[in-house]
Amino acid sequence: MTGLDHAKRQTAAANRILAQTGLAAGVLASLGHASMRLPGDPERFVTKGRGYALDALAVMRPEDMVVCALDGTLVEAPQGVSQVSEVMLHASILRARPDAQAVVHVHPRFATLLSVLGGGIAPMCNEGNVLVRDPLPVYPHPRLIVSEADGAAVAAVLGNGKAALLRGHGAVTVGASLEEAVIAMLELEEQAKMNWWARCAAGPDHPRLAPEEVDDWVESSRSRSRQPHFQASEPPAEGLGAARTQAQSGLWAYLQRLAALPDD
């Protein structure tokens, strides 16, 4: 399998996972996209296109994926298929963030709701606590990201972070791999759900996990490799994926199985 074939397969699976986990289902079935920088060719990336006879993330296949350049232009696509309307969201972030190998944008309901209500998303559980330890930046417009200026503005709001909200328009996450970017989006929506339920139960000033409690969780996670009963453990990774765990990698394998590509 070539690097391009691998990237198309991984990107198709990621888009299907977004549907299988409910982030692109129902009226949202065709809305959203995952992208992956092309291995060995960092100036190009693979993503979902637009113009399919059956347009839904749940049915995307490797051969449906398109290849784009970092200026948003189309390099390769199936007959009759073009880039997604918001190709510049992916292109601009990948251009601004050499450390990012993947970008995910979807319209998760609870994250979108909180992007309009304001007040941020606070840590409410361990899943995704590092992601929301500090207030997430918010791109303040619901408009589609169709121009280079729009894409650059979203990239600037995201900065060096891993996630940002788009007011009334969902969220964007990045990662050193598709696994990281997709799971970050799943964790972000989990935190958003917990925040909404907490608001309903206790109001906007509901209790939340403090930053030092999140830091303590991080330290307890990293200390696993230092315990005498885990002698075979590897030291924690650095960079964007530093918070990934063996359990989460197993989760990714399960999610890929859920994606059920046609030739699996």
C-alpha positions in Angstrom: 0.0 0.0 0.0 1.4 3.4 -1.0 1.6 6.4 1.3 -1.3 8.0 -0.6 -3.4 4.8 -0.4 -2.7 4.6 3.4 -3.7 8.3 3.9 -6.9 7.9 1.9 -7.9 4.8 3.9 -7.1 6.4 7.2 -9.0 9.6 6.3 -12.0 7.7 5.0 -12.1 5.7 8.3 -11.8 8.9 10.3 -14.8 10.5 8.5 -16.8 7.3 9.1 -15.9 7.3 12.8 -17.2 10.8 13.1 -20.5 9.5 11.8 -20.5 6.3 13.9 -20.0 8.3 17.1 -22.8 10.7 16.4 -20.8 13.8 15.5 -22.0 13.7 11.9 -25.4 12.0 12.0 -29.0 12.8 11.2 -29.3 16.3 9.7 -25.5 16.6 10.2 -24.7 13.5 8.2 -22.9 15.4 5.4 -21.4 18.1 7.5 -17.9 18.0 8.7 -14.6 16.5 7.5 -11.3 15.0 8.7 -8.0 15.6 6.9 -4.6 14.1 7.0 -1.3 15.5 5.8 0.1 13.3 3.0 3.1 11.3 4.4 6.3 12.3 2.6 4.6 15.3 1.0 3.7 17.9 3.7 2.5 20.4 1.2 -0.6 18.2 0.4 -3.4 16.6 2.4 -6.2 14.1 2.0 -9.7 14.9 3.0 -13.4 14.4 2.2 -14.7 16.1 -1.0 -18.1 17.5 -2.1 -20.3 16.5 -5.0 -20.9 12.8 -4.3 -24.1 11.1 -5.4 -24.5 9.9 -1.8 -22.9 12.5 0.4 -22.6 11.4 4.0 -19.5 10.8 6.2 -20.9 7.4 7.2 -20.4 6.0 3.7 -17.0 7.5 2.7 -14.5 5.1 1.1 -10.8 5.5 0.4 -11.5 6.0 -3.3 -13.9 8.9 -2.5 -11.1 11.0 -0.8 -9.6 14.0 -2.5 -6.1 15.4 -2.4 -5.5 19.1 -2.0 -2.6 21.5 -1.8 -1.9 23.9 1.1 -3.3 26.7 -1.0 -6.7 24.9 -1.1 -6.5 23.9 -4.7 -7.6 20.5 -5.9 -4.8 18.0 -6.8 -6.7 14.8 -7.3 -10.3 13.7 -7.0 -12.9 11.2 -8.3 -14.8 12.3 -11.4 -17.3 15.1 -10.6 -16.0 15.6 -7.0 -14.5 18.9 -5.7 -12.9 20.1 -2.5 -15.2 20.7 0.4 -16.4 24.3 0.7 -14.3 24.8 3.8 -11.1 23.4 2.4 -9.3 26.5 3.5 -10.0 25.6 7.2 -7.8 22.6 6.7 -5.3 24.2 4.4 -4.7 27.2 6.6 -4.3 25.3 9.8 -1.9 22.8 8.3 0.1 25.6 6.7 0.3 27.5 10.0 1.0 24.4 12.1 3.8 22.2 10.8 3.4 20.0 14.0 -0.2 19.1 13.0 -0.7 16.2 10.8 -4.5 16.0 10.9 -7.5 18.4 11.3 -11.1 17.6 12.2 -14.1 19.9 11.9 -17.6 18.9 12.7 -20.7 20.4 14.2 -21.1 18.6 17.6 -24.4 19.7 19.2 -23.2 20.4 22.7 -20.0 22.1 21.8 -21.9 24.2 19.3 -24.5 25.1 21.8 -21.9 26.3 24.3 -20.1 28.2 21.7 -23.2 30.5 21.5 -24.2 30.5 25.1 -20.7 31.5 26.2 -19.1 30.9 29.5 -16.6 28.3 28.1 -16.3 24.6 28.6 -14.8 23.7 32.0 -13.2 20.4 33.0 -16.0 18.2 34.4 -14.5 14.7 34.0 -11.2 13.0 33.2 -12.0 12.4 29.5 -10.7 15.4 27.7 -9.8 17.3 30.9 -6.4 18.5 29.5 -8.1 19.8 26.4 -10.3 22.2 28.3 -8.0 22.9 31.3 -7.6 26.4 30.0 -10.4 28.3 28.3 -10.8 27.4 24.7 -10.5 30.1 22.1 -13.6 30.9 20.1 -13.8 32.0 16.4 -16.5 34.7 16.8 -18.4 34.2 13.5 -20.8 31.4 12.3 -19.9 32.0 8.7 -18.5 29.2 6.4 -14.7 29.2 6.2 -14.5 29.6 2.4 -11.8 32.2 1.8 -8.1 32.2 2.6 -8.7 35.1 4.9 -11.3 33.1 6.8 -9.0 30.1 7.1 -6.1 32.2 8.3 -8.4 33.8 10.9 -9.4 30.4 12.3 -5.8 29.3 12.3 -4.9 32.4 14.3 -7.6 31.8 16.8 -6.5 28.2 17.3 -2.9 29.3 17.7 -0.7 26.6 19.1 -3.6 24.9 20.8 -5.3 21.6 20.1 -8.9 22.8 19.9 -11.1 25.8 19.2 -14.8 26.5 19.1 -16.5 28.2 16.1 -19.4 30.3 17.2 -22.6 28.5 16.2 -20.6 26.4 13.8 -19.0 23.6 15.8 -15.4 23.0 16.6 -12.0 22.2 15.1 -9.3 20.0 16.6 -5.8 19.1 15.4 -3.4 16.3 16.2 -0.1 14.7 15.4 -2.2 11.9 13.9 -5.8 11.4 12.8 -6.2 9.3 16.0 -5.4 12.3 18.2 -7.5 14.8 16.2 -10.6 12.6 16.1 -10.4 11.5 19.8 -9.8 15.1 20.8 -13.1 16.0 19.1 -14.9 13.1 20.9 -13.4 14.2 24.2 -14.3 17.8 23.6 -18.0 16.9 23.0 -17.9 14.7 26.1 -16.8 17.7 28.2 -19.4 19.9 26.5 -22.2 17.4 27.3 -21.1 17.3 31.0 -21.0 21.1 31.1 -24.5 21.4 29.6 -25.9 18.9 32.1 -24.1 20.7 35.0 -25.6 24.0 33.9 -29.1 22.5 33.8 -28.6 21.0 37.3 -26.7 23.8 39.0 -26.7 26.9 36.8 -23.9 28.6 34.9 -21.7 28.8 38.0 -21.8 25.1 38.6 -18.8 23.3 40.3 -16.0 22.2 38.1 -12.6 20.6 38.3 -9.9 23.1 39.1 -6.7 23.4 37.0 -4.6 21.9 39.8 -6.9 18.8 39.8 -6.4 18.4 36.1 -2.6 18.7 36.6 -2.8 16.1 39.4 -4.6 13.7 37.0 -1.9 14.3 34.4 0.8 13.5 36.9 -1.0 10.4 38.1 -1.3 9.2 34.5 2.4 9.8 33.8 3.5 8.1 37.0 2.2 4.8 35.7 5.6 4.0 34.1 7.3 4.7 37.4 5.4 2.1 39.4 7.2 -1.1 40.1 4.3 -3.3 39.0 4.4 -1.7 35.5 8.0 -2.3 34.7 7.3 -3.0 31.0 5.6 0.4 30.5 7.1 3.0 28.1 7.8 6.6 29.1 5.2 9.1 28.1 5.4 10.6 24.6 6.2 14.3 24.0 4.5 16.8 21.8 0.9 16.9 20.7 0.3 13.3 21.7 1.8 13.5 25.1 -1.6 12.7 26.8 -2.4 9.7 24.7 -2.5 6.4 26.6 -2.4 2.7 25.7 -6.1 2.5 26.6 -6.9 5.3 24.2 -4.9 3.6 21.4 -7.1 0.5 22.0 -10.1 2.8 21.7 -8.9 4.0 18.3 -8.5 0.4 17.1 -12.1 -0.2 18.2 -13.4 2.9 16.5 -11.6 1.9 13.3 -13.4 -1.5 13.5 -16.7 0.5 13.9 -15.9 2.4 10.7 -16.2 -0.9 8.8 -14.6 0.0 5.4 -16.1 -2.1 2.6 -13.0 -4.4 2.2 -12.5 -5.0 5.9 
